[in-house]
PDB file of N, CA, C and O in Angstrom:
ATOM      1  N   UNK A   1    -269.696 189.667  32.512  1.00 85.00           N
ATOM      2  CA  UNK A   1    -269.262 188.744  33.536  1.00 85.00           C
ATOM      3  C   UNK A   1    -268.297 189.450  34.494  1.00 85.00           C
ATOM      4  O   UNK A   1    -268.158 189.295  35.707  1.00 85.00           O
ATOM      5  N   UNK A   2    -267.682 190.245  33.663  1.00 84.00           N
ATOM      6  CA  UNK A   2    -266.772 191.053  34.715  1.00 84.00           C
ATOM      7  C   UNK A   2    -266.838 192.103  35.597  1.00 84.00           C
ATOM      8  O   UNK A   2    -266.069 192.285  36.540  1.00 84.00           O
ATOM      9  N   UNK A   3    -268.077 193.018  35.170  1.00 88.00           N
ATOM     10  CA  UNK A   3    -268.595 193.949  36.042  1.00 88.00           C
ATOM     11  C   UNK A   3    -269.532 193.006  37.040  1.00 88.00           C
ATOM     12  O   UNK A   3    -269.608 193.286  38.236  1.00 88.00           O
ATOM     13  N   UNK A   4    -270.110 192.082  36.579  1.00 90.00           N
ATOM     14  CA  UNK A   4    -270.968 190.914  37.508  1.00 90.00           C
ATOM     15  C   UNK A   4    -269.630 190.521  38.614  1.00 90.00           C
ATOM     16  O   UNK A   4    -269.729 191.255  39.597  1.00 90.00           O
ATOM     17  N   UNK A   5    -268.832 189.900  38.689  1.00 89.00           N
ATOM     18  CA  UNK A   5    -267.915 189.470  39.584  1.00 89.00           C
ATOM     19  C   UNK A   5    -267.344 190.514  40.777  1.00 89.00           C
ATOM     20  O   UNK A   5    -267.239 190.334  41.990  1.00 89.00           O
ATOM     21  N   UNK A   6    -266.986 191.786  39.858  1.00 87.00           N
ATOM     22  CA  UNK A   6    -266.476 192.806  40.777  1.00 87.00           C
ATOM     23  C   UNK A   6    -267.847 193.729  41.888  1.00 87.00           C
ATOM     24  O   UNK A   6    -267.713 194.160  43.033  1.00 87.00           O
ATOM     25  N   UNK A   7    -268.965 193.761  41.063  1.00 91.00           N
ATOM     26  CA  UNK A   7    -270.158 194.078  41.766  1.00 91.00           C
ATOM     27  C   UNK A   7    -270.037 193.144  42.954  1.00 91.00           C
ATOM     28  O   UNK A   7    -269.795 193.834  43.945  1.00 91.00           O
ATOM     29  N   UNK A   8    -270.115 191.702  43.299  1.00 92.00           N
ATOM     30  CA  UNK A   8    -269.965 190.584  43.934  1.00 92.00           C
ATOM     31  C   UNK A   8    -268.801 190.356  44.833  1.00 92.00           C
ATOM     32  O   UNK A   8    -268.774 189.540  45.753  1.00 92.00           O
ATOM     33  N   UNK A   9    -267.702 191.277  44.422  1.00 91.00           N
ATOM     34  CA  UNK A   9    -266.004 191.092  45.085  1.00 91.00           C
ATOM     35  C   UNK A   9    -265.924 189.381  44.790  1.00 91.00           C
ATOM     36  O   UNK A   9    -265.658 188.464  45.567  1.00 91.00           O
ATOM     37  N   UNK A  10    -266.247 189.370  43.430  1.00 91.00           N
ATOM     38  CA  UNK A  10    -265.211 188.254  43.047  1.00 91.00           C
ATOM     39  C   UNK A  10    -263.604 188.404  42.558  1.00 91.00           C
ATOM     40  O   UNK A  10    -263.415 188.987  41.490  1.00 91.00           O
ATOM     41  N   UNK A  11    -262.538 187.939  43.242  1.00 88.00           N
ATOM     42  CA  UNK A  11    -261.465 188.457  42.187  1.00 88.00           C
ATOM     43  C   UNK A  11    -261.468 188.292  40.781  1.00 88.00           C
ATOM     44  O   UNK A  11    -262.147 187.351  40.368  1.00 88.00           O
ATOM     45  N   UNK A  12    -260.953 188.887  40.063  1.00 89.00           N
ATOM     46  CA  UNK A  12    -261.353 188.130  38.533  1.00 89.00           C
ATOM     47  C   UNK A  12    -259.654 188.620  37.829  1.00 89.00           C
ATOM     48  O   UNK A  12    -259.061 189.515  38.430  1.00 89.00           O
ATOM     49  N   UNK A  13    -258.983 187.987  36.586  1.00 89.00           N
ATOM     50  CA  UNK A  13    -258.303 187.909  35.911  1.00 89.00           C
ATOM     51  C   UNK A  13    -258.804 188.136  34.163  1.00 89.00           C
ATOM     52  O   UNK A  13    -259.178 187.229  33.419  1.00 89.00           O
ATOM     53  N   UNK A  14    -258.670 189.711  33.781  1.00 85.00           N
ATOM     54  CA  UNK A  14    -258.749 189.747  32.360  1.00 85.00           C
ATOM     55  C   UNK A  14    -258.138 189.705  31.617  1.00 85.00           C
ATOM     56  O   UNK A  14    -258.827 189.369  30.654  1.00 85.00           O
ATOM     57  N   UNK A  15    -257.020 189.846  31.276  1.00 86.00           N
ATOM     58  CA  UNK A  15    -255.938 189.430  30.806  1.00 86.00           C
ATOM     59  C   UNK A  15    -254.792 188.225  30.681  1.00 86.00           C
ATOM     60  O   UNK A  15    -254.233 187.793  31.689  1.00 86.00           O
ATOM     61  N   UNK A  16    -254.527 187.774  29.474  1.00 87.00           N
ATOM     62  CA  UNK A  16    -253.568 186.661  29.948  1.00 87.00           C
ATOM     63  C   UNK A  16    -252.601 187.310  30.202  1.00 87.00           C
ATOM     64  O   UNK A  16    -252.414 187.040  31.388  1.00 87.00           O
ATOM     65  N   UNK A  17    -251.654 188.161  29.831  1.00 83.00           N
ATOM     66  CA  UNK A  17    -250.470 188.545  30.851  1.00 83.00           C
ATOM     67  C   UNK A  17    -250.259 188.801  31.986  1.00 83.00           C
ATOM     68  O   UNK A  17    -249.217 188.766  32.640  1.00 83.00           O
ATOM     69  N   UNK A  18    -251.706 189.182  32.351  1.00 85.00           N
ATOM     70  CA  UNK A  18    -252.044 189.216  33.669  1.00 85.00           C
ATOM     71  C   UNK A  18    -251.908 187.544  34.445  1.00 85.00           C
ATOM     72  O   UNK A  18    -251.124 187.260  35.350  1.00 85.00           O
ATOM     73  N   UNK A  19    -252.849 186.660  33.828  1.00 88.00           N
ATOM     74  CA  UNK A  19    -253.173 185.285  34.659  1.00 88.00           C
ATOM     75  C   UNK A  19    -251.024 184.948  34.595  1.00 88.00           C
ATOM     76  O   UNK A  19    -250.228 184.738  35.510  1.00 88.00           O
ATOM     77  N   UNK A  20    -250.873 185.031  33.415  1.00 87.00           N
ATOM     78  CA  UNK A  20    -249.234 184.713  33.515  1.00 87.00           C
ATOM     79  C   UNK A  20    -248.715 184.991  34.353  1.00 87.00           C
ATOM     80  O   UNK A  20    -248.166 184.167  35.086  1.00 87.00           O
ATOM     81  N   UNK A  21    -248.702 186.011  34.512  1.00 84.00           N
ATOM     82  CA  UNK A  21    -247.454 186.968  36.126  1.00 84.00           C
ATOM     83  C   UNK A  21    -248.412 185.945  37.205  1.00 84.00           C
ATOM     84  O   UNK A  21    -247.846 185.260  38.056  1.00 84.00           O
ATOM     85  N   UNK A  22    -249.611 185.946  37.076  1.00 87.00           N
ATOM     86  CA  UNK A  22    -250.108 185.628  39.168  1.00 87.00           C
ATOM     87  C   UNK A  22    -249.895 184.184  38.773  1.00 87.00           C
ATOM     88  O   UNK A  22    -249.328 183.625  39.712  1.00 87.00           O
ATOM     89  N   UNK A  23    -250.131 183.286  37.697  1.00 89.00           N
ATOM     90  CA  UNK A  23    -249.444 181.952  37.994  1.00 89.00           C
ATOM     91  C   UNK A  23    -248.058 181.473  38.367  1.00 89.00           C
ATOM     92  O   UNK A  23    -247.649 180.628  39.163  1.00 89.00           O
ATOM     93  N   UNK A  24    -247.407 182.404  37.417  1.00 88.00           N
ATOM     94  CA  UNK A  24    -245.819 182.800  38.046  1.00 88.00           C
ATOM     95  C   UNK A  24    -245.270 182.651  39.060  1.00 88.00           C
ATOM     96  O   UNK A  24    -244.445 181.826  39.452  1.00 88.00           O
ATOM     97  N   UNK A  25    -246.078 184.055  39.801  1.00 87.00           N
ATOM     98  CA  UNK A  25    -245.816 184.292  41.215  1.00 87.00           C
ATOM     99  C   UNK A  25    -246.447 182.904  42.324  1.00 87.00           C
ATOM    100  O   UNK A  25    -245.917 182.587  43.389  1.00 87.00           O
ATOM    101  N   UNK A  26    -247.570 182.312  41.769  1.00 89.00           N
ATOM    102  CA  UNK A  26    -248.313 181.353  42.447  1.00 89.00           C
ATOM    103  C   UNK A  26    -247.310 179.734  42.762  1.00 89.00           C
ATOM    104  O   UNK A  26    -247.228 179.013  43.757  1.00 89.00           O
ATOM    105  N   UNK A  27    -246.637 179.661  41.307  1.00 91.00           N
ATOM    106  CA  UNK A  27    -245.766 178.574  41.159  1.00 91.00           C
ATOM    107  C   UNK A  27    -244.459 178.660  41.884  1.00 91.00           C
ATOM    108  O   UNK A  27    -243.727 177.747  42.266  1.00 91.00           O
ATOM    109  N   UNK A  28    -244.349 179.739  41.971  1.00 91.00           N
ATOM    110  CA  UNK A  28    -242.679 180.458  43.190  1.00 91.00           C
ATOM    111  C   UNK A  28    -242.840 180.733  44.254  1.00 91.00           C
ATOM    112  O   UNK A  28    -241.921 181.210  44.920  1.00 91.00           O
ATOM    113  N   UNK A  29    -244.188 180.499  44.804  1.00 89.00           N
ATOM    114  CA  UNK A  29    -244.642 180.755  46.091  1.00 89.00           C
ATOM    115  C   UNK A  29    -244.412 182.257  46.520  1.00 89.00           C
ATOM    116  O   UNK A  29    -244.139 182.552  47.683  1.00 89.00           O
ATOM    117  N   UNK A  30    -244.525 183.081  45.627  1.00 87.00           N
ATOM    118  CA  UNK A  30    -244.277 184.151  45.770  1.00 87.00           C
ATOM    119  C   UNK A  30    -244.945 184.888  47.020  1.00 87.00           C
ATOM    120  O   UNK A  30    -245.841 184.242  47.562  1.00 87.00           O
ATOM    121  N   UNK A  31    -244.594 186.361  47.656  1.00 87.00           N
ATOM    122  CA  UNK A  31    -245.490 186.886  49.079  1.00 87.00           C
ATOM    123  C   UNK A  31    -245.098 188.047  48.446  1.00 87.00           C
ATOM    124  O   UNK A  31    -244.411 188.343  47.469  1.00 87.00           O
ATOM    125  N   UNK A  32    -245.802 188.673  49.378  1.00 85.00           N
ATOM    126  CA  UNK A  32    -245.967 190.360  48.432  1.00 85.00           C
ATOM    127  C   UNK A  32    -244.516 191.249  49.465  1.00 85.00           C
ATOM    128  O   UNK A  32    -244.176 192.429  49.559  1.00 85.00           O
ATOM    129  N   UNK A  33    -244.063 190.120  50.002  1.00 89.00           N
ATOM    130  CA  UNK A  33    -242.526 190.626  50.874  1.00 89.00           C
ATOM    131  C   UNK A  33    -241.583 190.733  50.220  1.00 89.00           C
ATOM    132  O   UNK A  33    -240.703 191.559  50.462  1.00 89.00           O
ATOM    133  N   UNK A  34    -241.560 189.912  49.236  1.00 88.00           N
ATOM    134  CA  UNK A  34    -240.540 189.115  48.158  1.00 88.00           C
ATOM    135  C   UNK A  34    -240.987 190.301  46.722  1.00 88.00           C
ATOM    136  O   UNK A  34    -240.554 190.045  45.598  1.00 88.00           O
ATOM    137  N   UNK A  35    -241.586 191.149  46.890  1.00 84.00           N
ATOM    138  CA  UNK A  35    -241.966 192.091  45.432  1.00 84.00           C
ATOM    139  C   UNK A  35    -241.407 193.180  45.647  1.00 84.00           C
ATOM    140  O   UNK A  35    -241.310 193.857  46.671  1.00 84.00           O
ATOM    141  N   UNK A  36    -240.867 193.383  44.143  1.00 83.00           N
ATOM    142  CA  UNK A  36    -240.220 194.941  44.265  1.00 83.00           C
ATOM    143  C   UNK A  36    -240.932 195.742  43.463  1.00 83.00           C
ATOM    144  O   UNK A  36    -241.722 195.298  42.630  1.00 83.00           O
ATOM    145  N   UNK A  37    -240.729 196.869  43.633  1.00 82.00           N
ATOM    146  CA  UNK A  37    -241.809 197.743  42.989  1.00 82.00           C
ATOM    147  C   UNK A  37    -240.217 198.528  41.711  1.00 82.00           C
ATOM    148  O   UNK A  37    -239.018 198.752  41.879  1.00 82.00           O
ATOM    149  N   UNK A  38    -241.043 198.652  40.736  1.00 77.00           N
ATOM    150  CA  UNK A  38    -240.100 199.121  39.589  1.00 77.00           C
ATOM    151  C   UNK A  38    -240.976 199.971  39.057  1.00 77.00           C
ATOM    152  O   UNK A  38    -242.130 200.185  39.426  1.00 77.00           O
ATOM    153  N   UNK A  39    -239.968 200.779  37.560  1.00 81.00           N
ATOM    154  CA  UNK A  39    -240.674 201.671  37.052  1.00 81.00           C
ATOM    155  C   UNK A  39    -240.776 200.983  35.671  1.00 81.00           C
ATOM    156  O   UNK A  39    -239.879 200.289  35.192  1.00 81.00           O
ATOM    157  N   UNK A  40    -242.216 201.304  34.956  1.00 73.00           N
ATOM    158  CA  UNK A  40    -242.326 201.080  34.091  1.00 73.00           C
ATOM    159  C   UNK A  40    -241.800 200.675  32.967  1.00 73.00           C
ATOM    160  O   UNK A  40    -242.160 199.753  32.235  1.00 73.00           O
ATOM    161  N   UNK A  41    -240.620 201.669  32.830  1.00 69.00           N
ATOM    162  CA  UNK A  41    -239.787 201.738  31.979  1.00 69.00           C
ATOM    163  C   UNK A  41    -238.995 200.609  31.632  1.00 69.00           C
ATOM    164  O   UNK A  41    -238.634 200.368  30.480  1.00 69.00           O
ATOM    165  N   UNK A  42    -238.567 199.512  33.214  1.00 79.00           N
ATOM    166  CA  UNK A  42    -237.790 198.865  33.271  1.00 79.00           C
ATOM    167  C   UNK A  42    -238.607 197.431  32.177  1.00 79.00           C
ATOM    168  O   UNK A  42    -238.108 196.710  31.314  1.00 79.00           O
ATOM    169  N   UNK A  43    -239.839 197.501  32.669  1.00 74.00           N
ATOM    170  CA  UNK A  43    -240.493 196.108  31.932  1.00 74.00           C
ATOM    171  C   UNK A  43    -240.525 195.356  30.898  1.00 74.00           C
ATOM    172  O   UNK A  43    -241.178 194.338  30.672  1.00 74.00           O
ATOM    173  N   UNK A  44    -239.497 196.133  30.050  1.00 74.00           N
ATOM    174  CA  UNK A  44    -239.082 195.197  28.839  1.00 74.00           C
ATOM    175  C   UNK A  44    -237.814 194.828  28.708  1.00 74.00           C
ATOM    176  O   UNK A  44    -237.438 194.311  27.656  1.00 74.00           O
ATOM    177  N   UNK A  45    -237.185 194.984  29.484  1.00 77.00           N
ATOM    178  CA  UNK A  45    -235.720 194.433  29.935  1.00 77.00           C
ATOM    179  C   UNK A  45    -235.825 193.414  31.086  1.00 77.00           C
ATOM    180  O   UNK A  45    -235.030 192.494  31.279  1.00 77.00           O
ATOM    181  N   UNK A  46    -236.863 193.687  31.790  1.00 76.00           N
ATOM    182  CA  UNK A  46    -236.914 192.790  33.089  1.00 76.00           C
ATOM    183  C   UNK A  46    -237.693 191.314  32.191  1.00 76.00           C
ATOM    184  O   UNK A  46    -237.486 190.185  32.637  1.00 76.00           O
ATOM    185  N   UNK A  47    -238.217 191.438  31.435  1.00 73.00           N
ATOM    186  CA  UNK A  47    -239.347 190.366  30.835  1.00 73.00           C
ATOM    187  C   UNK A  47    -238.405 189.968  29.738  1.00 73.00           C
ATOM    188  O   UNK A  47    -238.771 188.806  29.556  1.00 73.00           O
ATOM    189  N   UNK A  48    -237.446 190.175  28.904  1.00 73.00           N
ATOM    190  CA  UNK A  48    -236.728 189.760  28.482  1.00 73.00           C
ATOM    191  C   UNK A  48    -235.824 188.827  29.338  1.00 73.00           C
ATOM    192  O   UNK A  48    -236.017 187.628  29.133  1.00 73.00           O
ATOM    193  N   UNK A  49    -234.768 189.181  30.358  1.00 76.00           N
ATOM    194  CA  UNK A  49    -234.051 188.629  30.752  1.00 76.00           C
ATOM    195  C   UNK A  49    -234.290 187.608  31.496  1.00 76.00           C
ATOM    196  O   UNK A  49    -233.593 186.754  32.043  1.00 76.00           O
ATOM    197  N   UNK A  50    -235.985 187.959  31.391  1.00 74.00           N
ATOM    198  CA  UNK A  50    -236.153 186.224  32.419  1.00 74.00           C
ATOM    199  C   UNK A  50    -236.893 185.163  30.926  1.00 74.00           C
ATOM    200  O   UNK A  50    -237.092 183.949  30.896  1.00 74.00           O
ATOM    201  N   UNK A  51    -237.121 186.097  29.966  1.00 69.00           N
ATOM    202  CA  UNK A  51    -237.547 184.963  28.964  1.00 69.00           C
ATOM    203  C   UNK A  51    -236.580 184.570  28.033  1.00 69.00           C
ATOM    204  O   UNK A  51    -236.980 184.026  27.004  1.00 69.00           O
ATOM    205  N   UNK A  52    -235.502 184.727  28.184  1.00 65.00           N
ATOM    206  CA  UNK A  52    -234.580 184.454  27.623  1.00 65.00           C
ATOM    207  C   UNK A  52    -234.012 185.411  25.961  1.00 65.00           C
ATOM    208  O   UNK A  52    -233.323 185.158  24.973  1.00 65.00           O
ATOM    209  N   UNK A  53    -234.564 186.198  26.328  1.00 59.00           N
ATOM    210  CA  UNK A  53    -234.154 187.721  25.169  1.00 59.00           C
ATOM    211  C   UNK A  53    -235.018 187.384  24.002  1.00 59.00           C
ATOM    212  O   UNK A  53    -234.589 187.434  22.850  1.00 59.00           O
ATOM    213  N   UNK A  54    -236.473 186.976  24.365  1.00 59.00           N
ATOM    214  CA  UNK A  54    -237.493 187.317  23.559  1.00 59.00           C
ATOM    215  C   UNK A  54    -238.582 187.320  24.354  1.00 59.00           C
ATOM    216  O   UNK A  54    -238.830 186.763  25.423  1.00 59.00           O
ATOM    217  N   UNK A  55    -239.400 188.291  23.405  1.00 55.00           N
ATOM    218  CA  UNK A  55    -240.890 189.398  24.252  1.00 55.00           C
ATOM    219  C   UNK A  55    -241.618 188.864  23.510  1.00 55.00           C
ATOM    220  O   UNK A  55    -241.436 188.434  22.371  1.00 55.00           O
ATOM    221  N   UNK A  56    -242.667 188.881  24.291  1.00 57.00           N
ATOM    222  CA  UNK A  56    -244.211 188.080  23.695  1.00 57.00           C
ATOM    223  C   UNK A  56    -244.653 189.389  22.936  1.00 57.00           C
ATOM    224  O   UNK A  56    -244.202 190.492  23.246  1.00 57.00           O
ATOM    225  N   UNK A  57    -245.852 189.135  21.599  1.00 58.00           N
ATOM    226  CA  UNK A  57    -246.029 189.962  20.634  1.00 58.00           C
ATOM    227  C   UNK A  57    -246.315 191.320  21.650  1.00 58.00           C
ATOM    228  O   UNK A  57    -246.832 191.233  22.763  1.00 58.00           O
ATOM    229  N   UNK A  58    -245.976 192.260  21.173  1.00 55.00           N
ATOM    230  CA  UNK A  58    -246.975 193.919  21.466  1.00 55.00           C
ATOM    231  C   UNK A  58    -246.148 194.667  22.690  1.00 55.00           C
ATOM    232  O   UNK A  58    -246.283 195.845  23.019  1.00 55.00           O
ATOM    233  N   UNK A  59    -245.072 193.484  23.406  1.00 54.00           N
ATOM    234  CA  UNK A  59    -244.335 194.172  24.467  1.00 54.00           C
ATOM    235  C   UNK A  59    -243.435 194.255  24.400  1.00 54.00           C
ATOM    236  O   UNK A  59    -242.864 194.048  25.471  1.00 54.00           O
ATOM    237  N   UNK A  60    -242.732 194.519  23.488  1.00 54.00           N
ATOM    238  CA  UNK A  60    -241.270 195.142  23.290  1.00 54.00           C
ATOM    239  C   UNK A  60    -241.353 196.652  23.290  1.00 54.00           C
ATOM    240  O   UNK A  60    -242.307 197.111  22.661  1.00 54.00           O
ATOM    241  N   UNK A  61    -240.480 197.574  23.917  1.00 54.00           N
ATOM    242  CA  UNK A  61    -240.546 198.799  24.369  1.00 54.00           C
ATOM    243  C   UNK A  61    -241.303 199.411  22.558  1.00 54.00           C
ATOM    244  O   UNK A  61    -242.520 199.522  22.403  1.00 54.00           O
ATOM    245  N   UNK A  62    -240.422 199.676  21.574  1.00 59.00           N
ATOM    246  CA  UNK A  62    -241.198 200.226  20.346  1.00 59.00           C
ATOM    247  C   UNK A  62    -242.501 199.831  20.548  1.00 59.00           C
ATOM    248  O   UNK A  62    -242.986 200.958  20.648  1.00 59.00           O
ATOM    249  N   UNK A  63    -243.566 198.981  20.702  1.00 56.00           N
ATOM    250  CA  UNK A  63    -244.108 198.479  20.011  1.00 56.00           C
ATOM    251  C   UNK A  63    -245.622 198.826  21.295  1.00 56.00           C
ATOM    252  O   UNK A  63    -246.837 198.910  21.117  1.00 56.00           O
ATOM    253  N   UNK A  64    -244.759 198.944  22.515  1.00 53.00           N
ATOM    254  CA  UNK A  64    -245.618 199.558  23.593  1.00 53.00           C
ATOM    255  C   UNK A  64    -245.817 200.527  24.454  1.00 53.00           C
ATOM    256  O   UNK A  64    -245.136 200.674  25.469  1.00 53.00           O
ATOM    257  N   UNK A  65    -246.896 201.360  24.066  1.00 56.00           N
ATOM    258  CA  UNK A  65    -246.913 202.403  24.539  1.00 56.00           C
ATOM    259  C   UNK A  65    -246.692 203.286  25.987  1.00 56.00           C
ATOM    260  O   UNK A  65    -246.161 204.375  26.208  1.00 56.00           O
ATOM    261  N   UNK A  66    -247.282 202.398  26.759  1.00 55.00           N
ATOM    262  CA  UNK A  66    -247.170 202.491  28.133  1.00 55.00           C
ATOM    263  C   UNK A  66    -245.568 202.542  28.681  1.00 55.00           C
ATOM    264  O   UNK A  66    -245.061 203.284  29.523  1.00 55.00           O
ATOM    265  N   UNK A  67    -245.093 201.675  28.030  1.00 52.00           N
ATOM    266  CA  UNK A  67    -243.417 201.703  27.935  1.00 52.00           C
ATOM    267  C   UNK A  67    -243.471 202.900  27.916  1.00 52.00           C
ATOM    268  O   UNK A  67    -243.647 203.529  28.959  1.00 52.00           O
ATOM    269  N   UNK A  68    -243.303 203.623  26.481  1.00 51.00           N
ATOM    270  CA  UNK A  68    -242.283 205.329  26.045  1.00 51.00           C
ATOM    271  C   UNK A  68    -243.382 206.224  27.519  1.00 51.00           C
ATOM    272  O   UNK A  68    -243.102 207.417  27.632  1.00 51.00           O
ATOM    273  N   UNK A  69    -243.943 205.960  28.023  1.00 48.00           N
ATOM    274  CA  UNK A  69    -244.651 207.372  29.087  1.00 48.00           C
ATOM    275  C   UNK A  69    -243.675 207.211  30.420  1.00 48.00           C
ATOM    276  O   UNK A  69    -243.813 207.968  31.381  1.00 48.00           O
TER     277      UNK A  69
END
C-alpha cells in the first residue's frame, strides 16, 4: 500500500510517532516558520520535557540507537 501511494504522490504516514508529531503540529497550527531544526541528540530531552519526564517505549536515549550516532 505504501509503495502504491508514493508511486501515485500520495502523502502517506508509517509510523505512529510519526502520525503523533504531524497531529501535534496539526492541533497547534503549527507552519514550517515556527520549526526549529535540532540535532538528534537533543530528542530525548526535548520529548521528555514536553511529556512530562516520561518516554514512550524504545525512545529513551539507552534504549535508541539513532540517539548514541
Amino acid at each position: 500500500m505504501r509503495r502504491h501511494a508514493i508511486e501515485h504522490g500520495i502523502p502517506t504516514i508509517t509510523s505512529l510517532d510519526t502520525l503523533f508529531a504531524v497531529t501535534e503540529c496539526l492541533a497547534s497550527d503549527m507552519t514550517p516558520d515556527r520549526m526549529e531544526v535540532r540535532e538528534i541528540g537533543e530528542f530525548g530531552r526535548l520529548v521528555a520535557d514536553t511529556r512530562h519526564r516520561t518516554l514512550p517505549e524504545n525512545e529513551t536515549p539507552s534504549q535508541n540507537v539513532m540517539v548514541k550516532k
